[in-house]
PDB file of C-alpha atoms in Angstrom:
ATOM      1  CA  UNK A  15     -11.316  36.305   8.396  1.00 48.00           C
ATOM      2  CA  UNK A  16      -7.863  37.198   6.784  1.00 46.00           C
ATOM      3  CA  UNK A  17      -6.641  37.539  10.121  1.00 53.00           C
ATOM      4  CA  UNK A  18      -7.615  34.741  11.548  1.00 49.00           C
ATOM      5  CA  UNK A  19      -6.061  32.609   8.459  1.00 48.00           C
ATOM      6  CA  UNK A  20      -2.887  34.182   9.227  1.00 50.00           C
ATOM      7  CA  UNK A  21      -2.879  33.294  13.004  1.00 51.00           C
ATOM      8  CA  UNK A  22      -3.999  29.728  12.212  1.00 46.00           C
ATOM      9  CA  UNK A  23      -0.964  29.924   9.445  1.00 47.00           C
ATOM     10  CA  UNK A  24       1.581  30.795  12.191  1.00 48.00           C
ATOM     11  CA  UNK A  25       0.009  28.654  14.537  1.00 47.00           C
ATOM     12  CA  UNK A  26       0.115  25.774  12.375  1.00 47.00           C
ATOM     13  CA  UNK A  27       3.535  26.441  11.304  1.00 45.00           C
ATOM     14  CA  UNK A  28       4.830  26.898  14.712  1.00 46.00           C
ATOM     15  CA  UNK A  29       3.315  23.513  15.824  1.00 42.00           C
ATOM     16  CA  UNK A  30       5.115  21.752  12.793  1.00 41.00           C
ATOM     17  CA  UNK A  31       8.715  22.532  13.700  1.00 42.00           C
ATOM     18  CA  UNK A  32       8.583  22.550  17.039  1.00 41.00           C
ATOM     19  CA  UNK A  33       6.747  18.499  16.847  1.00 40.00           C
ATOM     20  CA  UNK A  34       9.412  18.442  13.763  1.00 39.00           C
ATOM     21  CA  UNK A  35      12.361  19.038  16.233  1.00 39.00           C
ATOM     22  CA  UNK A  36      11.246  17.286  19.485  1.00 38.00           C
ATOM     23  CA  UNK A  37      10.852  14.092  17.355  1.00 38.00           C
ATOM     24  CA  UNK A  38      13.800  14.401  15.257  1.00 39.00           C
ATOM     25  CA  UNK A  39      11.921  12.896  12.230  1.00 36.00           C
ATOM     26  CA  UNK A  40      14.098  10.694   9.999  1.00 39.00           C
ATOM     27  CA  UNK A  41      12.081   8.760   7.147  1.00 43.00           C
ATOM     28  CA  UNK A  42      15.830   6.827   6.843  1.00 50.00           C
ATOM     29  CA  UNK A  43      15.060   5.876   3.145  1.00 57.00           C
ATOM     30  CA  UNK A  44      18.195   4.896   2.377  1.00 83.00           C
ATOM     31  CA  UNK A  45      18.655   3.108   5.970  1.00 86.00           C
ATOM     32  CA  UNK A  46      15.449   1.300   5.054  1.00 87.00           C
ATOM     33  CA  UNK A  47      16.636   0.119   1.719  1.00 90.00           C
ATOM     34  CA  UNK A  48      19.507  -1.247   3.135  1.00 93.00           C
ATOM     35  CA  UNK A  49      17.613  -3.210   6.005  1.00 92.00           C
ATOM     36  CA  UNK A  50      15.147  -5.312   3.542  1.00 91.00           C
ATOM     37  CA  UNK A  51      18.076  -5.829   1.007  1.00 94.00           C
ATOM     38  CA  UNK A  52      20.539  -7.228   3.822  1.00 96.00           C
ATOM     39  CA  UNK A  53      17.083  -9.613   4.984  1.00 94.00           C
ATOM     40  CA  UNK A  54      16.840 -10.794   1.652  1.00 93.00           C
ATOM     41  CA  UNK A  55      20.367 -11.361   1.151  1.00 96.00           C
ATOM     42  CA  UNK A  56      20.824 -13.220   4.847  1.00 96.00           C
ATOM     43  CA  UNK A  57      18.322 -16.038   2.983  1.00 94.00           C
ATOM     44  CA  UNK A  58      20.545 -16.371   0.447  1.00 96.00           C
ATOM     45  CA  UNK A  59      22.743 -15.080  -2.277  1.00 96.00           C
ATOM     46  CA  UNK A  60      20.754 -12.852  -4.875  1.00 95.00           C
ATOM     47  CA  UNK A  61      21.181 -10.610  -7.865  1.00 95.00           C
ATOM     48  CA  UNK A  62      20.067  -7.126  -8.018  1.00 93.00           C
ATOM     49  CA  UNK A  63      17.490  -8.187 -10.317  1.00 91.00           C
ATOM     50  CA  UNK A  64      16.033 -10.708  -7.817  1.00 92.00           C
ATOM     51  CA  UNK A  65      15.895  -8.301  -5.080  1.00 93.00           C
ATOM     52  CA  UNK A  66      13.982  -5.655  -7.248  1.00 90.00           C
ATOM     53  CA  UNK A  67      11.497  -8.944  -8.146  1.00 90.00           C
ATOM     54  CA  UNK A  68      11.486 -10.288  -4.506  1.00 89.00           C
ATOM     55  CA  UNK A  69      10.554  -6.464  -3.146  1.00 88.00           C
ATOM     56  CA  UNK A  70       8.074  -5.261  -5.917  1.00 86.00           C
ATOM     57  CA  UNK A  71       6.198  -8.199  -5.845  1.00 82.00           C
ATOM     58  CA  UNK A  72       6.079  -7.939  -1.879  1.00 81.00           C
ATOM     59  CA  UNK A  73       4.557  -4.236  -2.636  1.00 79.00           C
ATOM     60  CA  UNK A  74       7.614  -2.888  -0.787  1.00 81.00           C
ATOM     61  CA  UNK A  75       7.619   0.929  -2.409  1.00 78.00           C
ATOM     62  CA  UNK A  76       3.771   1.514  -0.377  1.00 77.00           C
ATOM     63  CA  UNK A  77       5.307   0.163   2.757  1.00 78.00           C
ATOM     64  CA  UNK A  78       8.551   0.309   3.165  1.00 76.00           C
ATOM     65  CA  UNK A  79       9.287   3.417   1.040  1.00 78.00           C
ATOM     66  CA  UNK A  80      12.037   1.461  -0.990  1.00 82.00           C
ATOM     67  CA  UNK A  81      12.221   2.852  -5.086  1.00 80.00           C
ATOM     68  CA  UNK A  82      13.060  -0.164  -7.654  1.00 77.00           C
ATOM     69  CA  UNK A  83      15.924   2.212  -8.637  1.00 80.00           C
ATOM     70  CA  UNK A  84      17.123   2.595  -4.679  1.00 89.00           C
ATOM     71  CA  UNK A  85      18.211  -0.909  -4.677  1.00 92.00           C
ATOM     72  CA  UNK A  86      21.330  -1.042  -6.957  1.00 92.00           C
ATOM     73  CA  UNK A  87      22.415   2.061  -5.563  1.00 92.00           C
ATOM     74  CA  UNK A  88      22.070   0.121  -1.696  1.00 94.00           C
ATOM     75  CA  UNK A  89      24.117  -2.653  -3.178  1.00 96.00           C
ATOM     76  CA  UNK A  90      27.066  -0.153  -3.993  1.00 95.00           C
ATOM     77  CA  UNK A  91      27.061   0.962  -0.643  1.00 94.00           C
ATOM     78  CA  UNK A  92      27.246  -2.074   1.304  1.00 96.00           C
ATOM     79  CA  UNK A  93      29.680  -4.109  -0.415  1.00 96.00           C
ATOM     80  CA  UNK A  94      31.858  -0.693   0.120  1.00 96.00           C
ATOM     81  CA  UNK A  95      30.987  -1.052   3.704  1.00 96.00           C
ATOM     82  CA  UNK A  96      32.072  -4.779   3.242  1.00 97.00           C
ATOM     83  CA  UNK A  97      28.478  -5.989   3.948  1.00 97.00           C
ATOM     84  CA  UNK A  98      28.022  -7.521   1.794  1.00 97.00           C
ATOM     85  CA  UNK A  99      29.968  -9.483  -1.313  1.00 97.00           C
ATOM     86  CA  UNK A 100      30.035 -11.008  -4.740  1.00 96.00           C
ATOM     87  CA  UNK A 101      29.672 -14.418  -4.713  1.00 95.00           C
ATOM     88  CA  UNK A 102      29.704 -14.890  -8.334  1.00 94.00           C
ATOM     89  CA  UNK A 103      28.593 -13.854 -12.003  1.00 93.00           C
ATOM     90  CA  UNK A 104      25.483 -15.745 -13.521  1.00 88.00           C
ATOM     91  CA  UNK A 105      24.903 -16.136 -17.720  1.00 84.00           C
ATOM     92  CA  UNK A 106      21.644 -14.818 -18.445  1.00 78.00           C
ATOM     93  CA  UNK A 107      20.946 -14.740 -22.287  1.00 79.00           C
ATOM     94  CA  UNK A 108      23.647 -12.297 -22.971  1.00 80.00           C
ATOM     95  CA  UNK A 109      23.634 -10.602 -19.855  1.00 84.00           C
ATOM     96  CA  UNK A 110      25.353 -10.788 -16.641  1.00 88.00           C
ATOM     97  CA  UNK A 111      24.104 -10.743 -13.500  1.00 91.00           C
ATOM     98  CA  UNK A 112      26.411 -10.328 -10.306  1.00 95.00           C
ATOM     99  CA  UNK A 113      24.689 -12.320  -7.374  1.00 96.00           C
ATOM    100  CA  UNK A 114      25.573 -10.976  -3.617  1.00 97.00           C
ATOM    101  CA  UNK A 115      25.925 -12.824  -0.343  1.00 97.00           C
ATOM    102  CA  UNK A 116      26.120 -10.990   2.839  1.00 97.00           C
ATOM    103  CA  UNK A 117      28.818 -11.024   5.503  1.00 97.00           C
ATOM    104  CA  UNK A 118      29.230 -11.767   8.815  1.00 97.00           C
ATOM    105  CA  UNK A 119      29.516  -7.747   8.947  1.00 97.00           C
ATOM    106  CA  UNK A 120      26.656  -7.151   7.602  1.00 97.00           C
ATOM    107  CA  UNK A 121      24.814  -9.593   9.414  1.00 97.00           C
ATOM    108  CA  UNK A 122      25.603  -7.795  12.526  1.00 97.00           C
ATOM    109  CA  UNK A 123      25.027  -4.309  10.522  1.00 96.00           C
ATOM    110  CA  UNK A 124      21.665  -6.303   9.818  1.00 95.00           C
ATOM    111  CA  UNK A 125      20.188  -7.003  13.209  1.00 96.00           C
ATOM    112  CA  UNK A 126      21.256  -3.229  14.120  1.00 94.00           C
ATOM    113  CA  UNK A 127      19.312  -1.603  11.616  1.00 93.00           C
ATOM    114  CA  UNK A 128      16.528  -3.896  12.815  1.00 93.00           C
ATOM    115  CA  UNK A 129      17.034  -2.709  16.423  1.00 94.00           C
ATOM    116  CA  UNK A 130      17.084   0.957  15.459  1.00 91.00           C
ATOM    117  CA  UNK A 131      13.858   0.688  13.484  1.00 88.00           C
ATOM    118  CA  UNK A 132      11.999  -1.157  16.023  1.00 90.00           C
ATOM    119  CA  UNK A 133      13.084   2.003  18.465  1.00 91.00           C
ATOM    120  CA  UNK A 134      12.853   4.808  15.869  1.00 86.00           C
ATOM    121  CA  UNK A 135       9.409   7.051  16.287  1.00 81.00           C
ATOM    122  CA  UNK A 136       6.631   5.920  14.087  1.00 82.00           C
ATOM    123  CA  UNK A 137       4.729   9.312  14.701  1.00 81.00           C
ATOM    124  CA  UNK A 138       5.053  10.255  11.029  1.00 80.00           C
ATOM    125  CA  UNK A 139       3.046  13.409  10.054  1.00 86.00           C
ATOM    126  CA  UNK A 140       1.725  13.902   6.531  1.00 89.00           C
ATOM    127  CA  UNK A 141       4.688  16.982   6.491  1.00 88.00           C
ATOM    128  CA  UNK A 142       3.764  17.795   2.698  1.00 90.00           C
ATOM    129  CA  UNK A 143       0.247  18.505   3.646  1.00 93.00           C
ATOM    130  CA  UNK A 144       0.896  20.270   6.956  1.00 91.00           C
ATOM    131  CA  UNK A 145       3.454  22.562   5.117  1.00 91.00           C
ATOM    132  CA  UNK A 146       1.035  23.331   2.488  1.00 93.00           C
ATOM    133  CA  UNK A 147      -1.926  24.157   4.676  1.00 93.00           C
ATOM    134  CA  UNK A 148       0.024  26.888   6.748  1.00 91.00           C
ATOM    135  CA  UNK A 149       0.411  28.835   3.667  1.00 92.00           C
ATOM    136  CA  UNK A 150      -2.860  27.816   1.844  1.00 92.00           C
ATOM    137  CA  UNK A 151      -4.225  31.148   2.142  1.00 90.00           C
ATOM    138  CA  UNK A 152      -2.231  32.744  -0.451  1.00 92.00           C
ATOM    139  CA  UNK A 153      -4.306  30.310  -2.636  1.00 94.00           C
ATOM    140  CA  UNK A 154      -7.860  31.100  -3.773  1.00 93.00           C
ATOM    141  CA  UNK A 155     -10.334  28.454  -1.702  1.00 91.00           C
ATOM    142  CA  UNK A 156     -11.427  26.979  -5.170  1.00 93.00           C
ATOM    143  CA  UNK A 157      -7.868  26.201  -6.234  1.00 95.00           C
ATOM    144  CA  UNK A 158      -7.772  24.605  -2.689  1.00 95.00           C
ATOM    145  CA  UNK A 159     -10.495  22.809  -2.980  1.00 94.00           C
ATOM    146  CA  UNK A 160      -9.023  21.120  -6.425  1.00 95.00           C
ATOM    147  CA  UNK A 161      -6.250  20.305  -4.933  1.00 96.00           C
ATOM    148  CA  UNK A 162      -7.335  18.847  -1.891  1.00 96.00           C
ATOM    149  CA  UNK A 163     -10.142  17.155  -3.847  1.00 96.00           C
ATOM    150  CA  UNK A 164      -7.210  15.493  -6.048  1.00 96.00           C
ATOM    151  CA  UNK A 165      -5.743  14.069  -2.686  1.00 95.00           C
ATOM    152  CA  UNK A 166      -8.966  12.713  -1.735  1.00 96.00           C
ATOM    153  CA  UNK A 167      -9.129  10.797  -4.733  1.00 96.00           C
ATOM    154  CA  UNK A 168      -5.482   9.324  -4.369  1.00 95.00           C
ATOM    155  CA  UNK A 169      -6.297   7.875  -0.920  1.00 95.00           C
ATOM    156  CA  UNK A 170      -9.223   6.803  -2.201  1.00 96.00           C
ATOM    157  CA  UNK A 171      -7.308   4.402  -4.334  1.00 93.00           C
ATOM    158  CA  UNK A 172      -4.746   4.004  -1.761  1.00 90.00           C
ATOM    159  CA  UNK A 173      -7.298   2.548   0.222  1.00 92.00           C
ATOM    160  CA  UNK A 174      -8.775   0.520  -2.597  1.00 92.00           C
ATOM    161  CA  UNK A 175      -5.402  -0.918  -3.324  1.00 87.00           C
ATOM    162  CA  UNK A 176      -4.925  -2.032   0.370  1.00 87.00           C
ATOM    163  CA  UNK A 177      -8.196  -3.413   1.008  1.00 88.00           C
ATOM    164  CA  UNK A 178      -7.490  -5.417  -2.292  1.00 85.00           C
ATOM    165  CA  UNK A 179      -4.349  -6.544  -0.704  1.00 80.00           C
ATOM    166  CA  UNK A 180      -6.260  -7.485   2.808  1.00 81.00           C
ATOM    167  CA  UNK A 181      -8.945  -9.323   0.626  1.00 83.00           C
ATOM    168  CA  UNK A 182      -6.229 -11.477  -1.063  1.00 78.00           C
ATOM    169  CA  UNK A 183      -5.352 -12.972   2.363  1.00 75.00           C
ATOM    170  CA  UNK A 184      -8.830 -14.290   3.179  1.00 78.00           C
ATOM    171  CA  UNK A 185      -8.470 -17.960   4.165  1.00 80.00           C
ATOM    172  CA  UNK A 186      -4.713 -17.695   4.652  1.00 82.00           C
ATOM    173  CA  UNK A 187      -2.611 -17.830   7.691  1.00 84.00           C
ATOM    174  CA  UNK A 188      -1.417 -14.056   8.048  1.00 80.00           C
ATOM    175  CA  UNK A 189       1.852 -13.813  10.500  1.00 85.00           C
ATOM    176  CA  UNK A 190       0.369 -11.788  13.645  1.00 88.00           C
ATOM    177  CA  UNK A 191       2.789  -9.348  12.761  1.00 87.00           C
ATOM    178  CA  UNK A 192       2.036  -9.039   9.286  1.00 83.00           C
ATOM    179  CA  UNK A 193      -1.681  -8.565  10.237  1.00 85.00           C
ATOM    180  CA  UNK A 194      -1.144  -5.736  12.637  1.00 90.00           C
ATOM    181  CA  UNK A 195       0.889  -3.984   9.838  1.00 87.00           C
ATOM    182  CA  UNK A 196      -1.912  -4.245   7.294  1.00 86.00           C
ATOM    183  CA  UNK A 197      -4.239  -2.907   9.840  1.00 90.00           C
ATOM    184  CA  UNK A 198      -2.383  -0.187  10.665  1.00 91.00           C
ATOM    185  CA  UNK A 199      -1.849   1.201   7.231  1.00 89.00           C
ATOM    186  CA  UNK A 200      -5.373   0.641   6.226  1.00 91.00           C
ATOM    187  CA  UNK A 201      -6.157   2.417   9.659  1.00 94.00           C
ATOM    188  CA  UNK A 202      -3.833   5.432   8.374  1.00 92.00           C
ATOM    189  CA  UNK A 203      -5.463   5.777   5.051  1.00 93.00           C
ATOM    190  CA  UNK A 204      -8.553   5.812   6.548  1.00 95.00           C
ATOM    191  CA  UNK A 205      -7.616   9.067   9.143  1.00 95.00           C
ATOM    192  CA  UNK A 206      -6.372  10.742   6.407  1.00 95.00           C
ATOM    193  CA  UNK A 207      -9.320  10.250   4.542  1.00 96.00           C
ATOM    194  CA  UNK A 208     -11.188  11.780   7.044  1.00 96.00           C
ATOM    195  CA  UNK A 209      -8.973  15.099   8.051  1.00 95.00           C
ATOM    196  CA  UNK A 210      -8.720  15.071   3.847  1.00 96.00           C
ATOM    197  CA  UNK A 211     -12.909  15.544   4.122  1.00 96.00           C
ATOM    198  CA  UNK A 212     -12.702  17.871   7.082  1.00 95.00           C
ATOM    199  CA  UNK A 213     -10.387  20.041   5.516  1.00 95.00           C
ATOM    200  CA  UNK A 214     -13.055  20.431   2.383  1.00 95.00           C
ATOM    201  CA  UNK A 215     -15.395  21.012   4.780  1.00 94.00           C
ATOM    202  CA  UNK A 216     -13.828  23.742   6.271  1.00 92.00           C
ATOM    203  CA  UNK A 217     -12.778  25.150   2.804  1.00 90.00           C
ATOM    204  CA  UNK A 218     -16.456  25.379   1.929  1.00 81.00           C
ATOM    205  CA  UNK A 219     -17.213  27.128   5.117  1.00 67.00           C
ATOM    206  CA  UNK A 220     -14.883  29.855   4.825  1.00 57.00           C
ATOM    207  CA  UNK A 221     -16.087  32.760   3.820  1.00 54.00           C
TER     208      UNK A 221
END
């Protein structure tokens, strides 16, 4: 049995770098920050504060990987890229807040981020979990089992979260687009849910 685990570790292993470098995966966190702040800012001028409203309240960390804190650190970048610029300094209480507009540069920076992630690959593999099953015999099956039991609970509520979500659009007019999107995450939660179960299976099994 120790044998086999070790061939199925190198297997396993081999398989993830070699899919790794024939798809030349790029989760482009930053790029992606950039592309739904310049879409917000091409409907208008807005704060740094707004934006982090606009995208939290649009859920935009579960789908479009974008961290509150990302955002200010976005709007450095592309107003030194000259995309975009300040168009003025609001009063709020006794703060500041500087507002942005984009440019005509980063309009055009805009619709080419759009472009390139419309091309990019969207075969993402769960790379934390493959990484950690090629060397999850050096683990004993029961601290496995925790672990992987711990993951099954977080999609669980992944799923929950999303199906919440899909619920709160009943008797709305959802975009076609925006539809398929939902679908397709749900429709990811729910594979991973399933390999999550197989895997426990298989844990129990082995001897």
């Amino acid at each position: 049995p120790k044998r086999a685990a070790r061939r199925f570790c190198l297997l396993l292993t081999n398989i993830f770098f070699v899919v790794y470098s024939m798809l030349n995966i790029d989760r482009g966190g930053d790029a992606m920050t950039k592309l739904l702040v310049l879409g917000l800012l091409d409907g208008g001028p807005m704060s740094g504060y707004d934006l982090q409203q606009k995208l939290g309240g649009a859920d935009a960390e579960r789908w479009g990987g974008v961290l509150p804190g990302s955002i200010y650190h976005a709007l450095k970048k592309l107003e030194g890229e000259g995309c975009i610029a300040l168009a003025g300094v609001e009063q709020t209480g006794h703060r500041q807040k500087a507002v942005y507009r984009i440019t005509e540069a980063g309009r055009n920076h805009l619709h080419t981020l759009i472009a390139d992630a419309l091309r990019a690959s969207s075969a993402l593999y769960p790379t934390t979990l493959y990484s950690a099953l090629s060397l999850a015999d050096k683990l004993p099956p029961a601290e496995v089992r925790l672990a992987l039991e711990e993951q099954r609970r977080r999609l669980e509520a992944e799923y929950a979260a999303l199906e919440r979500g899909r619920a709160g659009n009943e008797g709305q007019e959802v975009p076609p687009l925006a539809r398929i999107t939902i679908d397709n995450m749900v429709d990811i939660v729910q594979r991973q849910r399933r390999c999550v179960e197989e895997l426990l299976a298989a844990v129990g099994e082995a001897p």
